[in-house]
Coordinates of C-alpha atoms in Angstrom, one line a residue:
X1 CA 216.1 -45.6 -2.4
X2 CA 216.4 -46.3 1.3
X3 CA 213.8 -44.5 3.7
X4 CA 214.2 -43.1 7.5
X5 CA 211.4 -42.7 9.4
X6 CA 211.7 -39.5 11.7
X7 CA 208.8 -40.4 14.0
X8 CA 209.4 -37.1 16.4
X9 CA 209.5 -34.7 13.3
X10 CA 206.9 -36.4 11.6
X11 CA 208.4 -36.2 8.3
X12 CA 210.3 -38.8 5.8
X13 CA 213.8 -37.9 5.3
X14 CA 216.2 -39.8 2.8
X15 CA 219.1 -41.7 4.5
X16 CA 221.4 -42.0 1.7
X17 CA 223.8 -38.4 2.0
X18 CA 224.5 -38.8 -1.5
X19 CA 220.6 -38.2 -2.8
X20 CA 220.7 -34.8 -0.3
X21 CA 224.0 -34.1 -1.6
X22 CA 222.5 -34.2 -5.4
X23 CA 219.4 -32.4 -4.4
X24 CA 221.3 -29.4 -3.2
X25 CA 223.2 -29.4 -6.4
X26 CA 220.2 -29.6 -8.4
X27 CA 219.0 -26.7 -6.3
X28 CA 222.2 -24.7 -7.1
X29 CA 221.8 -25.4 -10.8
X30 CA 218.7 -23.7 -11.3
X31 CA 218.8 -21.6 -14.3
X32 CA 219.0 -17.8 -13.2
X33 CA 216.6 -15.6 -14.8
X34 CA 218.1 -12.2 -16.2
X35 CA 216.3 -9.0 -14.4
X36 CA 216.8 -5.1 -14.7
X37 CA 216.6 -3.8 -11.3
X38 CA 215.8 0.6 -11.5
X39 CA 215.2 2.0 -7.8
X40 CA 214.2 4.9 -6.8
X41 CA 216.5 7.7 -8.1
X42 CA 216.4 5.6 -11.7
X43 CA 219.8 3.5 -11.2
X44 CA 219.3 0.5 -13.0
X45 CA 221.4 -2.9 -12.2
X46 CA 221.7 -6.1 -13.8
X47 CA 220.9 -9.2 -12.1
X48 CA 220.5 -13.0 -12.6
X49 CA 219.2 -14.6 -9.9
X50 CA 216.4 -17.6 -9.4
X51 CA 213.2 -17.8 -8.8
X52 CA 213.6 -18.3 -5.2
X53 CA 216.3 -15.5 -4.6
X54 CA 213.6 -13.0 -6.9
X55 CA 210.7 -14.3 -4.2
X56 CA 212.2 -13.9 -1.0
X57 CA 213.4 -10.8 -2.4
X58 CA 210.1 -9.1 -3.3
X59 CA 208.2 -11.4 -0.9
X60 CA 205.7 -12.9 -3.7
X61 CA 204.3 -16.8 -4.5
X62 CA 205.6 -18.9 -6.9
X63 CA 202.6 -18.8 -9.2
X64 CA 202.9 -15.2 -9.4
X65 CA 206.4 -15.1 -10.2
X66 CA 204.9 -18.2 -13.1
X67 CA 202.8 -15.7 -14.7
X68 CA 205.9 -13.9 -15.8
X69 CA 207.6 -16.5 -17.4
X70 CA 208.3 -16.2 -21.1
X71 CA 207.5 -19.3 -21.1
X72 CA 204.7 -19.6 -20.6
X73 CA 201.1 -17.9 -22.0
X74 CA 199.1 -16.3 -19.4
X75 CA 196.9 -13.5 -20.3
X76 CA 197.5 -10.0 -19.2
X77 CA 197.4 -9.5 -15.6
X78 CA 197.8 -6.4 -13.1
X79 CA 198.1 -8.1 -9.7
X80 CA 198.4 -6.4 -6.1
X81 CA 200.2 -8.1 -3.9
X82 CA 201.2 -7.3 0.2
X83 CA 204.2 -5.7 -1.1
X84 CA 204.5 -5.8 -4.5
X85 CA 202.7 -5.0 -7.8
X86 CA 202.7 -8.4 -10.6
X87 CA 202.5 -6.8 -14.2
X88 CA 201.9 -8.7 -17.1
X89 CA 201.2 -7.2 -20.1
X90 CA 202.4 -8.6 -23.3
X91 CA 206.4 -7.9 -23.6
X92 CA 206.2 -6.1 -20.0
X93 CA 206.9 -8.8 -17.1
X94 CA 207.6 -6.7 -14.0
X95 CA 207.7 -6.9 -10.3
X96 CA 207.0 -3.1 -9.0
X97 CA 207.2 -2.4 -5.2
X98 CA 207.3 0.6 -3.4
X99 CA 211.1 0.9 -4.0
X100 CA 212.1 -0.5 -7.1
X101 CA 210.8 -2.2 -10.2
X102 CA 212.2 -5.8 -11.2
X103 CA 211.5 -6.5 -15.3
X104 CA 212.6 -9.4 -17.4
X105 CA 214.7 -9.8 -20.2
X106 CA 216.3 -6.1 -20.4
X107 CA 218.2 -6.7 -23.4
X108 CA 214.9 -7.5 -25.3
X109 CA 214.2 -4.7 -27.9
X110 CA 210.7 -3.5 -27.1
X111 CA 212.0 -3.6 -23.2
X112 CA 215.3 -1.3 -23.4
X113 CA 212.8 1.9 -23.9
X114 CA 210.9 0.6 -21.3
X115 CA 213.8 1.0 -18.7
X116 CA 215.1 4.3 -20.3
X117 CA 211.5 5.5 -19.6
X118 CA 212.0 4.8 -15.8
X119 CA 215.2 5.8 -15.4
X120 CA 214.4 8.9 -16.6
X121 CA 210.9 9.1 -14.9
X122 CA 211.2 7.4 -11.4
X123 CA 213.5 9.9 -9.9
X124 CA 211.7 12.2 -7.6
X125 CA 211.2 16.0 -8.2
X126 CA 213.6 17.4 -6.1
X127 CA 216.0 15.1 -8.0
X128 CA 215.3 16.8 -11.1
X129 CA 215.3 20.2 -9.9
X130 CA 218.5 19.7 -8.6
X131 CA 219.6 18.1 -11.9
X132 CA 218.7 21.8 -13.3
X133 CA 220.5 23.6 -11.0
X134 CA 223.6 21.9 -11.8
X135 CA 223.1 22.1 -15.6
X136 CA 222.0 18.6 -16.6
X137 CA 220.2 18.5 -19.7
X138 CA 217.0 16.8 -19.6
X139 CA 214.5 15.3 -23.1
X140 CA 211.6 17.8 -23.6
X141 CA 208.7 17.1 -21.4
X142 CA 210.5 16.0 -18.4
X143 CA 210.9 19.4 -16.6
X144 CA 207.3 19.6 -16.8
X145 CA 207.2 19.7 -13.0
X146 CA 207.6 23.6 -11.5
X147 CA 210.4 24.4 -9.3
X148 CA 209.6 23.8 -5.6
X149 CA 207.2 21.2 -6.1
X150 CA 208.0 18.5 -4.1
X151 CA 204.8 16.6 -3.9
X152 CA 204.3 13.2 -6.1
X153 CA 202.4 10.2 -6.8
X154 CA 203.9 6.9 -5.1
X155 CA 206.7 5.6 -6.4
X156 CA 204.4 1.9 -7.9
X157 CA 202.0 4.6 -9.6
X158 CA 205.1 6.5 -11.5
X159 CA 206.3 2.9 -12.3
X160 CA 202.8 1.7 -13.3
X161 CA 202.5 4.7 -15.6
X162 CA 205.5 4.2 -17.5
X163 CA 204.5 0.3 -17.7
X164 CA 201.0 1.7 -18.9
X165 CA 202.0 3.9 -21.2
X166 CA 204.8 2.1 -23.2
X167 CA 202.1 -0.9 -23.5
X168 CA 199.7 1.5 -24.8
X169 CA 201.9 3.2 -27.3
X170 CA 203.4 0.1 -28.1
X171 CA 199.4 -1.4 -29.1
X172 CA 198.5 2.0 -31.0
X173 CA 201.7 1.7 -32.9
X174 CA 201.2 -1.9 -34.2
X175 CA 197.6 -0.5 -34.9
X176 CA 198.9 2.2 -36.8
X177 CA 201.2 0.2 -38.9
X178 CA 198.6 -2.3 -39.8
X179 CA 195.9 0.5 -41.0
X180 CA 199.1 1.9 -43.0
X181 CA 199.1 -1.6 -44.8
X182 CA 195.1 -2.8 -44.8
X183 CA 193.4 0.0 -46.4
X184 CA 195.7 0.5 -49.5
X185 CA 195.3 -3.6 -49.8
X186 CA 191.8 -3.9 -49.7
X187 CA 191.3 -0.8 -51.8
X188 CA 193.7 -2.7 -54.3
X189 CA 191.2 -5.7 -54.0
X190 CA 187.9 -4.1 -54.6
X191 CA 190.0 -2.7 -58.0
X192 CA 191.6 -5.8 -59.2
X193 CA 190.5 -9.3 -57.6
X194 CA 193.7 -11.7 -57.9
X195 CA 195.1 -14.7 -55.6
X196 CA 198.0 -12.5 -55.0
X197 CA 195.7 -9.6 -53.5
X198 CA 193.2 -12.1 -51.7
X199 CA 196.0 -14.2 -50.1
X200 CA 197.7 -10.2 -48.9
X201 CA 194.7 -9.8 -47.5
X202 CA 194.2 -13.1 -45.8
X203 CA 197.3 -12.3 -43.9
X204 CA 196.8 -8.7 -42.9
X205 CA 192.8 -10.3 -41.6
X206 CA 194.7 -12.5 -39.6
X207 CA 197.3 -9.9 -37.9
X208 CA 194.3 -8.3 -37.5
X209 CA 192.5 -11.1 -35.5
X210 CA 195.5 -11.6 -33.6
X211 CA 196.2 -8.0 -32.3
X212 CA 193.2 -7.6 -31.7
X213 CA 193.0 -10.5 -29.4
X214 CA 196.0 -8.9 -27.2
X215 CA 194.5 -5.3 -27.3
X216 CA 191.2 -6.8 -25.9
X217 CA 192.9 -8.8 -23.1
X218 CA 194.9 -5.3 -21.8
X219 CA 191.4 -3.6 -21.9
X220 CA 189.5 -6.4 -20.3
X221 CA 192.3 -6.1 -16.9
X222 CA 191.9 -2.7 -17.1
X223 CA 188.5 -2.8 -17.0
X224 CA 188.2 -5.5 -14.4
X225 CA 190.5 -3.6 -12.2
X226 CA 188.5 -0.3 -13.0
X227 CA 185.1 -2.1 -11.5
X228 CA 187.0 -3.5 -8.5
X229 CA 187.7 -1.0 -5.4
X230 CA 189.3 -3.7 -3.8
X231 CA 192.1 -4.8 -6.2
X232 CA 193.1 -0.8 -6.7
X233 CA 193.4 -0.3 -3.0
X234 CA 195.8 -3.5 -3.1
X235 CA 198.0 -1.5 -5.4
X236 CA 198.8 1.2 -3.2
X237 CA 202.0 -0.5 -1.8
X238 CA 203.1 2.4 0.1
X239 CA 199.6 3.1 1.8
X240 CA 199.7 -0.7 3.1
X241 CA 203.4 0.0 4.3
X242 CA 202.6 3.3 6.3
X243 CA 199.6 1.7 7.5
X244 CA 198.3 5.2 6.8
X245 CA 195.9 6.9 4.7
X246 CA 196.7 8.8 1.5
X247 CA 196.5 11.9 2.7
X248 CA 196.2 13.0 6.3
X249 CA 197.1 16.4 8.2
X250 CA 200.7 15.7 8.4
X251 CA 201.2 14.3 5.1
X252 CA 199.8 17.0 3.3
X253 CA 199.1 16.3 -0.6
X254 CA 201.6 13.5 -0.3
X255 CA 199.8 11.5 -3.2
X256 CA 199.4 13.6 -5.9
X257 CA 201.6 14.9 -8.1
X258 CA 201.2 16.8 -11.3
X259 CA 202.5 13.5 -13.8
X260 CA 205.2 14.9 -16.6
X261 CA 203.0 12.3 -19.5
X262 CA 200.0 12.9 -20.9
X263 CA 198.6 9.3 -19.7
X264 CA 197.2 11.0 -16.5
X265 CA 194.6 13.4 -18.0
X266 CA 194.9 15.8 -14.7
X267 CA 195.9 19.4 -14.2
X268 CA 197.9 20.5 -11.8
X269 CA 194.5 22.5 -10.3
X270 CA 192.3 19.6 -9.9
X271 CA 195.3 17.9 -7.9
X272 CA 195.4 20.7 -5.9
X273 CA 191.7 20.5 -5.4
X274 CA 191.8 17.0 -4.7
X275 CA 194.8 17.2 -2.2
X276 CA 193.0 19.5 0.0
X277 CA 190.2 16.4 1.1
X278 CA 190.9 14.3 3.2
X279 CA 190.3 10.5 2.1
X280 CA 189.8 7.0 4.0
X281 CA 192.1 4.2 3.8
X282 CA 189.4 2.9 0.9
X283 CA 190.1 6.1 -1.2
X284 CA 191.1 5.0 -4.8
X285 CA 190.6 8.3 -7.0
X286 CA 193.9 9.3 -7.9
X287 CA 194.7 5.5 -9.2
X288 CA 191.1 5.3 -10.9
X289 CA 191.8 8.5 -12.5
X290 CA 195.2 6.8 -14.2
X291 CA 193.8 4.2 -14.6
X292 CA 190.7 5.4 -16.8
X293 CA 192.8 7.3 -19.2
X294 CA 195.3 4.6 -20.1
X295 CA 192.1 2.1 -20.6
X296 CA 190.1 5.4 -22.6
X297 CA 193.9 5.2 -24.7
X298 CA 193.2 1.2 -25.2
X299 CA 189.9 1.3 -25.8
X300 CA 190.6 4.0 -28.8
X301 CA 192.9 1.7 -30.0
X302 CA 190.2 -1.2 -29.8
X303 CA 187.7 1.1 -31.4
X304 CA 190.2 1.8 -34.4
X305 CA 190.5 -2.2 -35.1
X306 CA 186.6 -2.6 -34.8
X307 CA 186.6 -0.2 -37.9
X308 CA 189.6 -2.0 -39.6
X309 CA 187.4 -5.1 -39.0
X310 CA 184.6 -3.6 -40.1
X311 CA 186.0 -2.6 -43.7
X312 CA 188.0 -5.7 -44.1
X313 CA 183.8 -7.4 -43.8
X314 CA 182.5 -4.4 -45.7
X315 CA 184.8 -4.9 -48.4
X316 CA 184.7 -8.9 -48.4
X317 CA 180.8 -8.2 -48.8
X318 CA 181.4 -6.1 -52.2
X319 CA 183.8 -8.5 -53.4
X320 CA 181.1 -11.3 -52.9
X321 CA 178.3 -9.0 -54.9
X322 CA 180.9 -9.3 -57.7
X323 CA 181.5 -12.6 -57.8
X324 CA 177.6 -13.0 -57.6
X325 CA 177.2 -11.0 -60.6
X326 CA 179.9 -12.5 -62.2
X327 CA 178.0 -15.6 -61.9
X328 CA 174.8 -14.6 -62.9
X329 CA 176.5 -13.5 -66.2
X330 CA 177.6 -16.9 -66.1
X331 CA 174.8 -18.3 -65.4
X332 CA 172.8 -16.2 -68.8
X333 CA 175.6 -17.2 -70.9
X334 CA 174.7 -20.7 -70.2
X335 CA 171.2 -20.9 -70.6
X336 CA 171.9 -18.8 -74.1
X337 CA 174.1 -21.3 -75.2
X338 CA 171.5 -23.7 -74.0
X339 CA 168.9 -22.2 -76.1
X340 CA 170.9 -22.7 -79.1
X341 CA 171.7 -25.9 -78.8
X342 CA 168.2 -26.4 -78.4
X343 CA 167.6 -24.8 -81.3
X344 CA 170.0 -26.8 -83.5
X345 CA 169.0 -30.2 -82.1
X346 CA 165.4 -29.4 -83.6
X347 CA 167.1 -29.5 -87.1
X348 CA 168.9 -32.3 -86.2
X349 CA 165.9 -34.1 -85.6
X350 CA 164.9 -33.4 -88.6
X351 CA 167.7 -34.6 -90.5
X352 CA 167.4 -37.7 -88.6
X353 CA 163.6 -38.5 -89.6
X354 CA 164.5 -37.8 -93.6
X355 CA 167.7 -40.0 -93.2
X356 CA 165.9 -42.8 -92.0
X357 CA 164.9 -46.0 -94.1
X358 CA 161.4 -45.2 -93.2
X359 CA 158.8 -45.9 -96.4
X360 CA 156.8 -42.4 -96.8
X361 CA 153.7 -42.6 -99.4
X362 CA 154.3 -39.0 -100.0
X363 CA 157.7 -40.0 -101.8
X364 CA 156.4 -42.7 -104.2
X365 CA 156.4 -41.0 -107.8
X366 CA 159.3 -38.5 -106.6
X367 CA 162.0 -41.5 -105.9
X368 CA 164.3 -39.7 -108.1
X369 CA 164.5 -36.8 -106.1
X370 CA 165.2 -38.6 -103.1
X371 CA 167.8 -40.8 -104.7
X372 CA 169.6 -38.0 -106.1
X373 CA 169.5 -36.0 -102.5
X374 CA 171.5 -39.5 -100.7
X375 CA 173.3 -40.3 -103.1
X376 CA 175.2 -37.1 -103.6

């Protein structure tokens, strides 16, 4: 490949058009990514574009849009960007910003209830009340905020509640289904000990060991954002956009809002209590607060595996007595069986010392007996 040297831009350019020609086609052909794209008022659109049309879009690195790729295994992550929100947790890859919410592969099964969730959750209140007036039905639960409210959490919070909360369901339900199929197993076991049991068993340990890997890795970012004041305050997108604080004279209560799930753990009163203080730039209460009750959800779900884990070793420990008893009842048979061959070898050795050709003086006027005793 021929070289020219651009000595004023300081740079190394390639003379042949044809190699520029090919790179920009190998640009082009980049493979485009398929994203879900839900706003604000919970329209969703389809899109496939690139990485580098999905960066300049929501103004992130490449190695943060990496840690989304299917790909690839990264462990769960919750990152704060300038203007966006990275979210990684298990089958959830999303970009949130203050405006919309960008997630990966929406035709994916455990991701389509994800969307419907947001769509149905994102739009603000005076959406929904309006939706009322005009007679649109709505799933019970959602009209949970009163007429005439009109203040609400930021639009990354709603999205990174409905994010939290379909991981955390999602987690609790494997959990669930696993207990369902452990307990009757290993109560089977203790019963009847068989390869067929042991080796159901082996598997349903290793599910175990495996989802209990991915619940601790959701807890662990929750808790390492939980201890960190810094990283929550770089997830209020909408704060760092104003360039104001969450709630000042004008603004009112603009932050809080009383949240339609049950994720959020707060009445409507201590909101209102809490809206009526005014907070520094550095304030992070309202996200700590949603934050604590999705990790108090994960770390019940952790807590219900340590006790799976603990009757799987429990009942691995009583199977182990019975085998040890087992073998000490092998163990007595043996040394009974010992005995008696120890017992019979001591009339075989007598045997042995009559049937030898042995001259005894004891024998010499009863020959006769002797002969008659061999010979028959």
């Amino acid at each position: 490949m021929v070289f020219r040297d651009m000595a004023r831009d300081g740079c190394v350019v390639p003379a042949d058009p044809q190699v520029a020609a090919a790179a920009a086609v190998k640009k082009k052909t980049q493979p485009a990514r398929s994203w879900i794209l839900v706003d604000a008022s919970g329209q969703g659109t389809i899109l496939d574009a690139d990485k580098q049309a999905i960066m300049h879009r929501v103004q992130i690195h490449a190695r943060d849009l990496r840690i989304l790729d299917p790909l690839l295994s990264y462990p769960s992550t919750i990152l704060g960007r300038e203007r966006a929100i990275v979210l990684n947790l298990e089958h959830i890859k999303a970009i949130i910003t203050s405006e919309e919410v960008l997630l990966r592969d929406p035709l994916d099964e455990n991701v389509i209830p994800v969307v419907e969730e947001l769509q149905r959750r994102l739009p603000p209140a005076n959406h929904i009340v309006q939706g009322q007036r005009d007679g649109k039905g709505y799933p019970s639960g959602q009209n949970d905020v009163e007429a005439g409210e009109e203040d609400e959490s930021p639009f990354e919070f709603r999205a990174l509640e409905v994010a939290l909360e379909a991981i955390c369901s999602f987690l609790a339900a494997r959990t669930t289904e696993l207990e369902t199929a452990a307990y009757p197993a290993l109560d089977e076991l203790t019963s009847k000990i068989s390869s067929r049991n042991l080796d159901r068993v082996r598997k349903l340990k290793s599910a175990m060991t495996r989802l209990t890997a991915r619940v601790q890795k959701v807890r662990d970012e929750l808790e390492q954002l939980l201890d960190d004041d810094d990283d929550m305050a770089d997830l209020y997108l909408s704060r760092k956009l104003a360039g104001v604080s969450p709630v000042s004279g004008s603004g009112g209560a603009y932050w809080f809002k009383a949240s339609p799930t049950i994720g959020s753990k707060i009445s409507r009163a201590s909101r209102a209590s809490m809206a009526t203080v005014h907070l520094d730039e550095n304030d992070v209460e309202e996200l700590e607060m949603l934050l604590e009750a999705y990790f108090m959800q994960i770390d019940s779900t952790l807590n219900k595996l340590n006790t799976l884990r603990e009757y799987i070793d429990d009942t691995e420990d009583y199977i182990n007595i019975q085998l040890d008893n087992h073998r000490n009842q092998l163990i007595q048979l043996e040394l009974f069986l010992s005995s008696g061959t120890v017992c019979l070898s001591f009339y075989s050795l007598v045997a042995g010392i009559f049937g030898m050709n042995i001259p005894y003086t004891w024998n010499e006027h009863h020959g006769y007996m002797f002969k008659w005793l061999f010979s028959s």
